[in-house]
Every structure is written in C-alpha cells, then in structure tokens.
Short mmCIF file of C-alpha atoms in Angstrom, two decimals:
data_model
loop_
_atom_site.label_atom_id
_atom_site.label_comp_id
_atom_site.label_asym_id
_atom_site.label_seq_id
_atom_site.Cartn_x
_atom_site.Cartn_y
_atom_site.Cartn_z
CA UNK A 1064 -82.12 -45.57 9.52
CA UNK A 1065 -82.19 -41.81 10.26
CA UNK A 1066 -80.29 -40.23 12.86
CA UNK A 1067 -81.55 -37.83 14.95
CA UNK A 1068 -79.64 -35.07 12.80
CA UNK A 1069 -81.78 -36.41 9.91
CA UNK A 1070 -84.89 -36.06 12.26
CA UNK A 1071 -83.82 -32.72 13.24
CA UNK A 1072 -83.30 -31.32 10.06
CA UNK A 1073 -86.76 -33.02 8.79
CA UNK A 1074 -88.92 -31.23 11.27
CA UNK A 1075 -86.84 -27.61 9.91
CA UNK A 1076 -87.35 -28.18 6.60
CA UNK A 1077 -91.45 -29.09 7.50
CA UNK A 1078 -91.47 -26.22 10.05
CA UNK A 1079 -90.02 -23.65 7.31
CA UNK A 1080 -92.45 -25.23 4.66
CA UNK A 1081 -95.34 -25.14 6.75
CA UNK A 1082 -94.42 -20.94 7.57
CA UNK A 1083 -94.20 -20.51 3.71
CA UNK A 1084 -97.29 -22.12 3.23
CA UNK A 1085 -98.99 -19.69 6.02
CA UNK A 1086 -97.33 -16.50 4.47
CA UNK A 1087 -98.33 -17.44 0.69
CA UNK A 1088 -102.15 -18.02 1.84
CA UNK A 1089 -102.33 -14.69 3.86
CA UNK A 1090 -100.39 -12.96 0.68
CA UNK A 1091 -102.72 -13.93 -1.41
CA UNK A 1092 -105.62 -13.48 0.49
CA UNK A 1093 -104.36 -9.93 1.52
CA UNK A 1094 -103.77 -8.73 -2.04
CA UNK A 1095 -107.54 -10.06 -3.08
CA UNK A 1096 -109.78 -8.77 -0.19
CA UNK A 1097 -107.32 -5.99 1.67
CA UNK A 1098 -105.81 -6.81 4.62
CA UNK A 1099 -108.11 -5.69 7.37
CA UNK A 1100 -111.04 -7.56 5.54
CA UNK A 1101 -109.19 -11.25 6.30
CA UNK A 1102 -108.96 -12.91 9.55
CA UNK A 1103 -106.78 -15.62 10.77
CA UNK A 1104 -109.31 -18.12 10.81
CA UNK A 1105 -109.94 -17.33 6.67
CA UNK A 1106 -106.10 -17.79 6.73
CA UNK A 1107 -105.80 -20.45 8.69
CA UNK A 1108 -108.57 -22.75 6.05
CA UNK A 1109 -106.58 -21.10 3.10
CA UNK A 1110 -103.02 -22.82 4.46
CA UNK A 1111 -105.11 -25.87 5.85
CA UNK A 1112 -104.06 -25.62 8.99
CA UNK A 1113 -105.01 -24.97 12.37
CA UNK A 1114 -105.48 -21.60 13.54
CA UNK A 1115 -102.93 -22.21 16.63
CA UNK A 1116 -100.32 -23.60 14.35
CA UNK A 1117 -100.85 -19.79 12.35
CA UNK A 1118 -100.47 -18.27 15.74
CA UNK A 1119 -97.16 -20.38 16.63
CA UNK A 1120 -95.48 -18.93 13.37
CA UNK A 1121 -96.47 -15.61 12.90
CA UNK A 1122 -97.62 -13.59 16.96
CA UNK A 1123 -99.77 -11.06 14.56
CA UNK A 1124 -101.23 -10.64 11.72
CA UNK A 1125 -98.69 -8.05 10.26
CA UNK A 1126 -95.73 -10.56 10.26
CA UNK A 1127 -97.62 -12.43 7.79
CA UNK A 1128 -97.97 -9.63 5.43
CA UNK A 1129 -94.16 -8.39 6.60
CA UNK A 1130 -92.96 -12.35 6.40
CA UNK A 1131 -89.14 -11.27 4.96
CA UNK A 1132 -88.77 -8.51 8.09
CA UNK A 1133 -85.87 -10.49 9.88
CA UNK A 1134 -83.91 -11.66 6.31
CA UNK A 1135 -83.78 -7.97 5.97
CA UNK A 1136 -82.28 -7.22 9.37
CA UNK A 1137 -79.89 -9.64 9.03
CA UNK A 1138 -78.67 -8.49 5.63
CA UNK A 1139 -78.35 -5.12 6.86
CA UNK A 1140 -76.42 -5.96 9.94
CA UNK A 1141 -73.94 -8.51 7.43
CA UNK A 1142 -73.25 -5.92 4.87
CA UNK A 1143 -72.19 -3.69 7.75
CA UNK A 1144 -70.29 -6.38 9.74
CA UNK A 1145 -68.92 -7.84 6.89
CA UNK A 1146 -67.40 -5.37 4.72
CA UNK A 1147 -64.21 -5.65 3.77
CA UNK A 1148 -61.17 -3.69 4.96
CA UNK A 1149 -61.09 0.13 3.69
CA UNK A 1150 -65.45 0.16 2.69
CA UNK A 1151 -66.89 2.32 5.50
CA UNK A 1152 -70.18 1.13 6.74
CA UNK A 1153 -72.14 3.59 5.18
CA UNK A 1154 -70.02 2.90 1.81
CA UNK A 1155 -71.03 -0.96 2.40
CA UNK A 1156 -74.60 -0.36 2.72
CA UNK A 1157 -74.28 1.49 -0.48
CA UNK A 1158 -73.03 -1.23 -2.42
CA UNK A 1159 -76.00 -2.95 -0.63
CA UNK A 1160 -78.35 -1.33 -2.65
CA UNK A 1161 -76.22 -2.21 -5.69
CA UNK A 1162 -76.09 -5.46 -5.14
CA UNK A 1163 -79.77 -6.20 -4.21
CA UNK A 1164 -80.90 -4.53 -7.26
CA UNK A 1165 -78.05 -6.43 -9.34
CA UNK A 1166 -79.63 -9.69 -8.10
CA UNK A 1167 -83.02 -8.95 -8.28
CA UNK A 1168 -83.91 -8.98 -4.56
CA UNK A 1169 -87.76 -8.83 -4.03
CA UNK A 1170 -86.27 -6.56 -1.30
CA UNK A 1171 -85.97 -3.86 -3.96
CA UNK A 1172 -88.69 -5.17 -6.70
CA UNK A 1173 -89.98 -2.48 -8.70
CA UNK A 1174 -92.76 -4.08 -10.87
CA UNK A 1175 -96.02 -5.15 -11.55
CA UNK A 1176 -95.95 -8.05 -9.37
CA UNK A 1177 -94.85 -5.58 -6.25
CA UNK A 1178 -97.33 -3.33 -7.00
CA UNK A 1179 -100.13 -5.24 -5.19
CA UNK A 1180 -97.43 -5.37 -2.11
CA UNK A 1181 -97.61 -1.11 -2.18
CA UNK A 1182 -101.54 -1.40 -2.98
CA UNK A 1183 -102.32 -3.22 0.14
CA UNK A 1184 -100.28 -1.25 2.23
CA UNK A 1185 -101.60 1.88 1.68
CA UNK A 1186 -105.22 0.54 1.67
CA UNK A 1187 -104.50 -0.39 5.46
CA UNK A 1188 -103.32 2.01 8.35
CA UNK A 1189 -102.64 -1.40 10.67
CA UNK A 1190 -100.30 -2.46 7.88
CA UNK A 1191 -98.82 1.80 7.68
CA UNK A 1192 -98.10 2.14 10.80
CA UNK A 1193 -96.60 -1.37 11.37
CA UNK A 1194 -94.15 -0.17 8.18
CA UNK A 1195 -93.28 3.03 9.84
CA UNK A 1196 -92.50 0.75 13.03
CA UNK A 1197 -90.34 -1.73 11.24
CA UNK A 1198 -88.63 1.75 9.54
CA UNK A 1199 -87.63 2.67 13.54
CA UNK A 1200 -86.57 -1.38 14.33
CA UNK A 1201 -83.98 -1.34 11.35
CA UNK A 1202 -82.66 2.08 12.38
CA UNK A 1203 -82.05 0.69 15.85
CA UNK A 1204 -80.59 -2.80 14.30
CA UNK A 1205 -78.50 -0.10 12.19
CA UNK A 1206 -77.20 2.04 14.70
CA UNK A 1207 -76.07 -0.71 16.57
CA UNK A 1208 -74.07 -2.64 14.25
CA UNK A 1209 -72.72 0.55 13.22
CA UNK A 1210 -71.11 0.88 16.59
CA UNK A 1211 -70.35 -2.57 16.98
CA UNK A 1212 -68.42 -1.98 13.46
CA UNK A 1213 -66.40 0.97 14.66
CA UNK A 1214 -66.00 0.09 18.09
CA UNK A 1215 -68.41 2.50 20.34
CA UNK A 1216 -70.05 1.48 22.88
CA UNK A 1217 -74.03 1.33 22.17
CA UNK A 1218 -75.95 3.44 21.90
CA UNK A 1219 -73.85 6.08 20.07
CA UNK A 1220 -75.47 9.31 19.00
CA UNK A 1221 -73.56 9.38 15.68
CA UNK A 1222 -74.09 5.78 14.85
CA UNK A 1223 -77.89 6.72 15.66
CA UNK A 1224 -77.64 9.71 13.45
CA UNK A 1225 -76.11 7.79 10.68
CA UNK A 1226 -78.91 5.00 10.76
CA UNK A 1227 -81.61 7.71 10.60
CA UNK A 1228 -80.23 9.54 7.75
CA UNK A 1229 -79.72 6.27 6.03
CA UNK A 1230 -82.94 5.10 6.67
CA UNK A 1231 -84.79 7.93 5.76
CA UNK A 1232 -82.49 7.88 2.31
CA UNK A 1233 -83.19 4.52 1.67
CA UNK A 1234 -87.25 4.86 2.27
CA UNK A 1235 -87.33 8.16 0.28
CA UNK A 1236 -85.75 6.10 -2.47
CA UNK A 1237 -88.13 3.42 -2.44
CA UNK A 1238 -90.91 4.73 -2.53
CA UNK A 1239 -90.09 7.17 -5.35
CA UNK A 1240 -89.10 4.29 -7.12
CA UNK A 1241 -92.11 2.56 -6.64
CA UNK A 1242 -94.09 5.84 -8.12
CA UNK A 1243 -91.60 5.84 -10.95
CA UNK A 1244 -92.63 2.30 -12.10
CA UNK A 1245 -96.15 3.26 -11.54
CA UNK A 1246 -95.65 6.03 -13.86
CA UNK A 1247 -93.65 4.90 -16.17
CA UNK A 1248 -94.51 0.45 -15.79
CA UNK A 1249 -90.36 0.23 -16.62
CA UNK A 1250 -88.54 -2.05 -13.69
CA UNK A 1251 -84.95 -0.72 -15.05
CA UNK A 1252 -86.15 3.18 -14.69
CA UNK A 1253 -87.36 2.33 -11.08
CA UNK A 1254 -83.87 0.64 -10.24
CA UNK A 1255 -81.69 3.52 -11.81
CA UNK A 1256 -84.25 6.46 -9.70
CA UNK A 1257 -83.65 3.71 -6.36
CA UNK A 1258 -79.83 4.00 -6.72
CA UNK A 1259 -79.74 7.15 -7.78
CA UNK A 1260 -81.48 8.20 -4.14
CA UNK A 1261 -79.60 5.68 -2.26
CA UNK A 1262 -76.12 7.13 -4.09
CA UNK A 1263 -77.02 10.77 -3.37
CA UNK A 1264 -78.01 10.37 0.00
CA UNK A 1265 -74.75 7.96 1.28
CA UNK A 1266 -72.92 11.81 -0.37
CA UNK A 1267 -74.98 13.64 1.43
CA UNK A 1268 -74.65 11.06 5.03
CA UNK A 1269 -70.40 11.47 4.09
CA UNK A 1270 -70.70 15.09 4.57
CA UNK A 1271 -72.86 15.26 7.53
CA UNK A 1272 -70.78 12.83 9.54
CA UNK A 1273 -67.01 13.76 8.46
CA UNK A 1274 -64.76 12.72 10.95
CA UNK A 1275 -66.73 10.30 12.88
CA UNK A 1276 -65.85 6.45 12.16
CA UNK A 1277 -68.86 5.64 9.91
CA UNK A 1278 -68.25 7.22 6.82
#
C-alpha cells in the first residue's frame, strides 16, 4: 500500500519527467526551425501535452530554451557558501570552473553537440537579450552570497563589484572558448582557453579588490 510519502514523491518524479519531456521537445524543435519560428502550441504536440500544462512549467518561452538557469544559480551560490575554511569566494568560484570542466558539466560544454545551443542563440535577439538578462540575475545571486559569505549586509558595493568582474570574466571566457572549438573542433583546446580566462581574470579580480573580504 503506498503512503502518502510514496504518493508524494510519485507525482515529483512525474512532475520533473513531464518538465524534461517539455524542455527536450522545445530543444529540439528550437535547434531545427530557430527559436522564434516555433510556438508553444508546436511544442506543446511535440511533448504531447497540453498547452496549459507547457505554460504551468515553463511562464515563457525562453525558460524552455534556458531550462538549467536555476541549477546554475544554485551551484554558484554553493561553491561560494560552501567553501571550505581559508578558499576565498572568488578562489572557490575558481575551482568552480575547474571542477565543472573536470566533470564534464554541459554548463561548460565545448563541442559539437553545444554548438547548435550557440547557433540558436545568436540566430534570435529574444533568446540574446534574455542571455544578457540571466548574465545581470547571476551577478545579483553573486553579489549577494558574496556578502552573505563575508558577513556585509546586502547590497555591498564591493561584493557587487566582485560579481561583475567575475561575471564578465567568466562570459568573456566562454564565449572565446566556444570560438576556439569552432575554430579548431578540439573540446580539450576549448577547456584549457575557458580556464585559462577564468584563471587570469580571478588574478586580475585579487588585485582589484585587495583588502576587501572577497578575495
């Protein structure tokens, strides 16, 4: 007989599958026709459901094509939270980078497969200007963990300062990266140029903000 934490758990695991579902239709269906040439109803047929039940998992059309925005939030905010005693934030996020790439994250996938992901993107200014959007959410989620880390009160204009510079490091990296694998079709090149960026700019982030509790 199930219990209602049998039930509960159930109606996750059918909720979660039934989000997938949505997001691998609208993927798909992105990548093939561009993004601002498929609707929700052509999604809605692809994941055979209703076009309601699209609407109750994803408010717009972008979160579909951005479906991994909030894992990456909360990975952010746990390497900075998290890090062990003597890593300063901006040293964790570092070894972020390092360890995404180290376990092949598709947050950091440099490869053919990723390369319709960058494609459709850049064939879409909805899908642009959502990115540059999400770029300004994580610097906010950023800045405020940072302070919650070092214990300022938020906001904090050096916590703020520190999650620009490492945001604009981080996209500077990954989008060279994604040119170098364009260029060259060689996932380990990518990785090293990504790193490389990511390592240079945390240097360059260490000497902007000496003294302040970040770096």
């Amino acid at each position: 007989m199930s219990t209602p934490t049998d039930l509960k758990s159930l109606r996750s695991r059918k909720r979660l599958a039934t989000r997938q579902g949505i997001s691998n239709a609208a993927t798909r269906l992105f990548h093939e026709h561009g993004f601002d040439h498929v609707t929700v109803d052509q999604i809605a047929a692809a994941a055979d459901v209703g076009r309601m039940t699209v609407f109750n998992h994803f408010p717009r059309k972008e979160d579909m094509f951005f479906d991994r925005d909030e894992e990456g939030r909360e990975a952010l905010r746990e390497a900075i939270r998290g890090g062990a005693d003597g890593v300063s934030p901006v040293e964790a996020l570092r070894l972020l980078a390092h360890r995404l790439v180290a376990q092949g994250s598709p947050f950091v996938d440099f490869s053919a497969q990723s390369q319709g992901f960058v494609k459709t993107i850049e064939g879409s200014e909805t899908l642009k200007a959502r990115a540059r959007a999400i770029r300004d959410e994580l610097a906010d989620v950023v800045a405020q963990a940072l302070a919650e880390r070092a214990g300022q009160a938020s906001p904090d204009v050096q916590a703020q300062l520190a999650a620009a510079l490492l945001l604009a490091a981080w996209t500077v990296a990954f989008l060279h990266a994604h040119r170098t694998f364009r260029e060259t079709q060689d996932t380990a090149i990518a990785e090293k140029s990504f790193l490389s960026l990511v390592d240079q700019g945390a240097a360059g982030i260490v000497t902007a903000l000496a003294g302040s509790p970040y770096v």
